[in-house]
Short mmCIF file of C-alpha atoms in Angstrom, two decimals:
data_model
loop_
_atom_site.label_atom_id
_atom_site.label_comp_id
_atom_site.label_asym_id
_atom_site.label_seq_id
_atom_site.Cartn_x
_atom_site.Cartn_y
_atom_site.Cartn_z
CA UNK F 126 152.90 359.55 137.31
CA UNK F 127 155.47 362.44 136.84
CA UNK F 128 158.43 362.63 134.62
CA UNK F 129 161.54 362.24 137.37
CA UNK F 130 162.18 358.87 136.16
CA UNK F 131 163.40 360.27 132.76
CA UNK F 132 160.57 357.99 131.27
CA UNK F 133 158.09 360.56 130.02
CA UNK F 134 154.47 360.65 130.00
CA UNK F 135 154.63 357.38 128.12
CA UNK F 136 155.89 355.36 130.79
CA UNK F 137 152.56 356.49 133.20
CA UNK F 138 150.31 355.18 130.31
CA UNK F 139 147.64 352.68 131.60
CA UNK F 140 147.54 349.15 129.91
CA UNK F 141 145.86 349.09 126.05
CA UNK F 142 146.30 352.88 125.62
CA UNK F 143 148.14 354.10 122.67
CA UNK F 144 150.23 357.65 122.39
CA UNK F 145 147.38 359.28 120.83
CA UNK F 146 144.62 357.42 123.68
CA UNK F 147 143.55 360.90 125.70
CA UNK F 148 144.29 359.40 129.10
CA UNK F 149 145.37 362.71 131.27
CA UNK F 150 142.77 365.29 133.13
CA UNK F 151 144.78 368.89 132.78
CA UNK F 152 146.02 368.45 136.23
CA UNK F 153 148.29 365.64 135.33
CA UNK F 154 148.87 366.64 131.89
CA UNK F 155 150.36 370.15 133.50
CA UNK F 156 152.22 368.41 135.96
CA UNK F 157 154.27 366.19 132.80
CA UNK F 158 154.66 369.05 130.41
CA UNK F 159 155.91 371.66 133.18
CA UNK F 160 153.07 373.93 132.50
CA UNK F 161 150.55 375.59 134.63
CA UNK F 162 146.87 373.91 133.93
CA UNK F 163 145.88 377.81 132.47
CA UNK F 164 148.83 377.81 130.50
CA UNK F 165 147.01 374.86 129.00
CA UNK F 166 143.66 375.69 128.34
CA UNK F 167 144.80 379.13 126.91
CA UNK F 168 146.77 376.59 124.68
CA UNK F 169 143.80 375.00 123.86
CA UNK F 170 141.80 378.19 122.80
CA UNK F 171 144.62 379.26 120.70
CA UNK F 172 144.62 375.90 118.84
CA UNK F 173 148.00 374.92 119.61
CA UNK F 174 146.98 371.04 121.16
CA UNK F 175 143.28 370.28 120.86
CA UNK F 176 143.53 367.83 123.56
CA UNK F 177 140.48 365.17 123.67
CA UNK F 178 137.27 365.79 125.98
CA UNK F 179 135.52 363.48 128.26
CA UNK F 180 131.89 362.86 128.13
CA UNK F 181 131.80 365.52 130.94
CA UNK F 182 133.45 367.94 128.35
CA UNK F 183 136.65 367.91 130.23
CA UNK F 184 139.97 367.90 128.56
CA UNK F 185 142.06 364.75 128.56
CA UNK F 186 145.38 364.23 127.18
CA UNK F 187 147.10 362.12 125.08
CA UNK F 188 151.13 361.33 125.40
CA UNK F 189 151.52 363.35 122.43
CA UNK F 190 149.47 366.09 123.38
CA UNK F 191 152.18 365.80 126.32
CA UNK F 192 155.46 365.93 124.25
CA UNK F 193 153.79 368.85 122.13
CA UNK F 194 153.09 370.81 124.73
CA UNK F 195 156.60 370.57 125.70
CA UNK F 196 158.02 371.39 122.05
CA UNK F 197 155.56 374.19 122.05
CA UNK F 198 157.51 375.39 125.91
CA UNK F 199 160.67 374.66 124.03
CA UNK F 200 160.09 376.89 121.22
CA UNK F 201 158.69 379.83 122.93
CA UNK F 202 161.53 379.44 126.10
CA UNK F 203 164.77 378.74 124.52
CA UNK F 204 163.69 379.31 120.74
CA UNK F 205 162.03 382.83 121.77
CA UNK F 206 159.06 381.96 119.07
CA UNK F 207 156.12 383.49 119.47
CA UNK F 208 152.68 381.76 120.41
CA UNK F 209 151.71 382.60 116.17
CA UNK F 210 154.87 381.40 114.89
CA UNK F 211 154.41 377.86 116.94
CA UNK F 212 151.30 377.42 115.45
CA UNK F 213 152.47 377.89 112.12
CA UNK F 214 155.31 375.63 112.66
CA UNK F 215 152.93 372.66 113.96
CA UNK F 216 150.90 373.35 111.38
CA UNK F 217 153.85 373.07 108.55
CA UNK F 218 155.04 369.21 110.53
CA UNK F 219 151.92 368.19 110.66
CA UNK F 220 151.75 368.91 107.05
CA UNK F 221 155.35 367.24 106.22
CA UNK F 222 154.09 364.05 108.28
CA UNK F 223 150.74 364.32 106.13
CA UNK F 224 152.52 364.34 102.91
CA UNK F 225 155.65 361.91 103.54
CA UNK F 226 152.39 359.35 104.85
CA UNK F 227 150.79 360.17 101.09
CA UNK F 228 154.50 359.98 99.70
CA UNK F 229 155.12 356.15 100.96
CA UNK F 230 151.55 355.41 100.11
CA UNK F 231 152.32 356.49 96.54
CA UNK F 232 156.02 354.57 96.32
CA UNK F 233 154.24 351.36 97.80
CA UNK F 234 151.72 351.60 95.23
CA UNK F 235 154.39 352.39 92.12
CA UNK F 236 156.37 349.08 93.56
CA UNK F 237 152.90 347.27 93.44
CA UNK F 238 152.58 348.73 89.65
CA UNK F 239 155.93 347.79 88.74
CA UNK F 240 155.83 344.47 89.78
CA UNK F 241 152.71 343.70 88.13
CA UNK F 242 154.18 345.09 85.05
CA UNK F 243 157.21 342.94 85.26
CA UNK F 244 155.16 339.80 85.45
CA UNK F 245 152.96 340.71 82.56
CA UNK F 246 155.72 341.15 80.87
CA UNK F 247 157.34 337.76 81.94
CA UNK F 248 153.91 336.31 80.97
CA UNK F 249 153.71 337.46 77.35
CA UNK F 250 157.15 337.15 76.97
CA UNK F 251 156.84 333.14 78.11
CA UNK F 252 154.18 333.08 75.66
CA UNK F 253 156.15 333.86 72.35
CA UNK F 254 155.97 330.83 69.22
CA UNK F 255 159.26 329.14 69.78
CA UNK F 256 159.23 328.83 66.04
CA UNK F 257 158.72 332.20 65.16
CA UNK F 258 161.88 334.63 64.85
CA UNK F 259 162.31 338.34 64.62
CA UNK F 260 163.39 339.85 61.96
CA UNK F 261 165.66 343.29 61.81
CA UNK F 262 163.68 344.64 58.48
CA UNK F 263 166.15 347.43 58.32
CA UNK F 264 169.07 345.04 57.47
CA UNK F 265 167.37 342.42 55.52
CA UNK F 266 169.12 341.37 52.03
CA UNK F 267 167.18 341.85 48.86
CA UNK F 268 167.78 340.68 45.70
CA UNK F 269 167.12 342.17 42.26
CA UNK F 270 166.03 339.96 39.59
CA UNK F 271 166.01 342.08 36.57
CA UNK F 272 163.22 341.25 34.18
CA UNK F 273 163.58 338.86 30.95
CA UNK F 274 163.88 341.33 27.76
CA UNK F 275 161.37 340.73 24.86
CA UNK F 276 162.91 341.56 22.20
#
């Protein structure tokens, strides 16, 4: 189950579960991110991965709990952030993913809008009298008939 094959934790996954199924006891979980299992529950107090719990109340993992826990090692060993700072920044992707998700919601829904639009428009439009024609008021020709004279 560890990461020497270069696969990640998503290779050790067990048939039917997802990246986000909580599959790992903190043992393993440690073992794939590099961290001590402490290093992870102090994690978890701080609110940097809220892993899942068992019906025991134990913590299991998910493969993205795994790869966070590594960007969170990342940061704070080669990025020198501190443990605040990480949080902040998790908090500010998780709010980018939230939004770009609400973003392509909202474009998919303008398309749908759009479209409908266009047909009504076709449909109205395929509706018109054949017979009838516009008429350009603005350059229509008038003629002046001046009134007979009684003399």
């Amino acid at each position: 189950m560890s990461d020497r094959d270069g696969r990640g934790p998503e290779g050790a996954l067990p048939p039917g579960a997802g990246q986000d199924t909580p599959v790992f006891v903190i043992s393993i979980a440690a073992e794939l991110s590099g961290l001590h299992a402490q290093t992870l529950r102090s994690y978890d107090r701080l609110g940097l991965v809220s892993p899942g719990r068992s019906p025991g109340g134990g913590r299991r993992y998910s493969a993205r709990d795994i790869a966070l826990l590594r960007e969170v090692q990342r940061l704070s060993q080669e990025e020198g952030v501190n443990l605040a700072g990480i949080k902040r920044i998790i908090e500010l992707e998780q709010l980018v993913d939230e939004l770009r998700a609400q973003l392509d919601e909202m474009a998919s829904q303008l398309l749908a809008a759009h479209s409908a639009v266009e047909q009504t428009a076709a449909t109205v439009h395929a509706s018109y009298r054949r017979d009838l024609v516009p008429v350009d008021r603005r350059q229509a020709l008038v003629v002046w008939r001046p009134r007979p004279r009684r003399d």
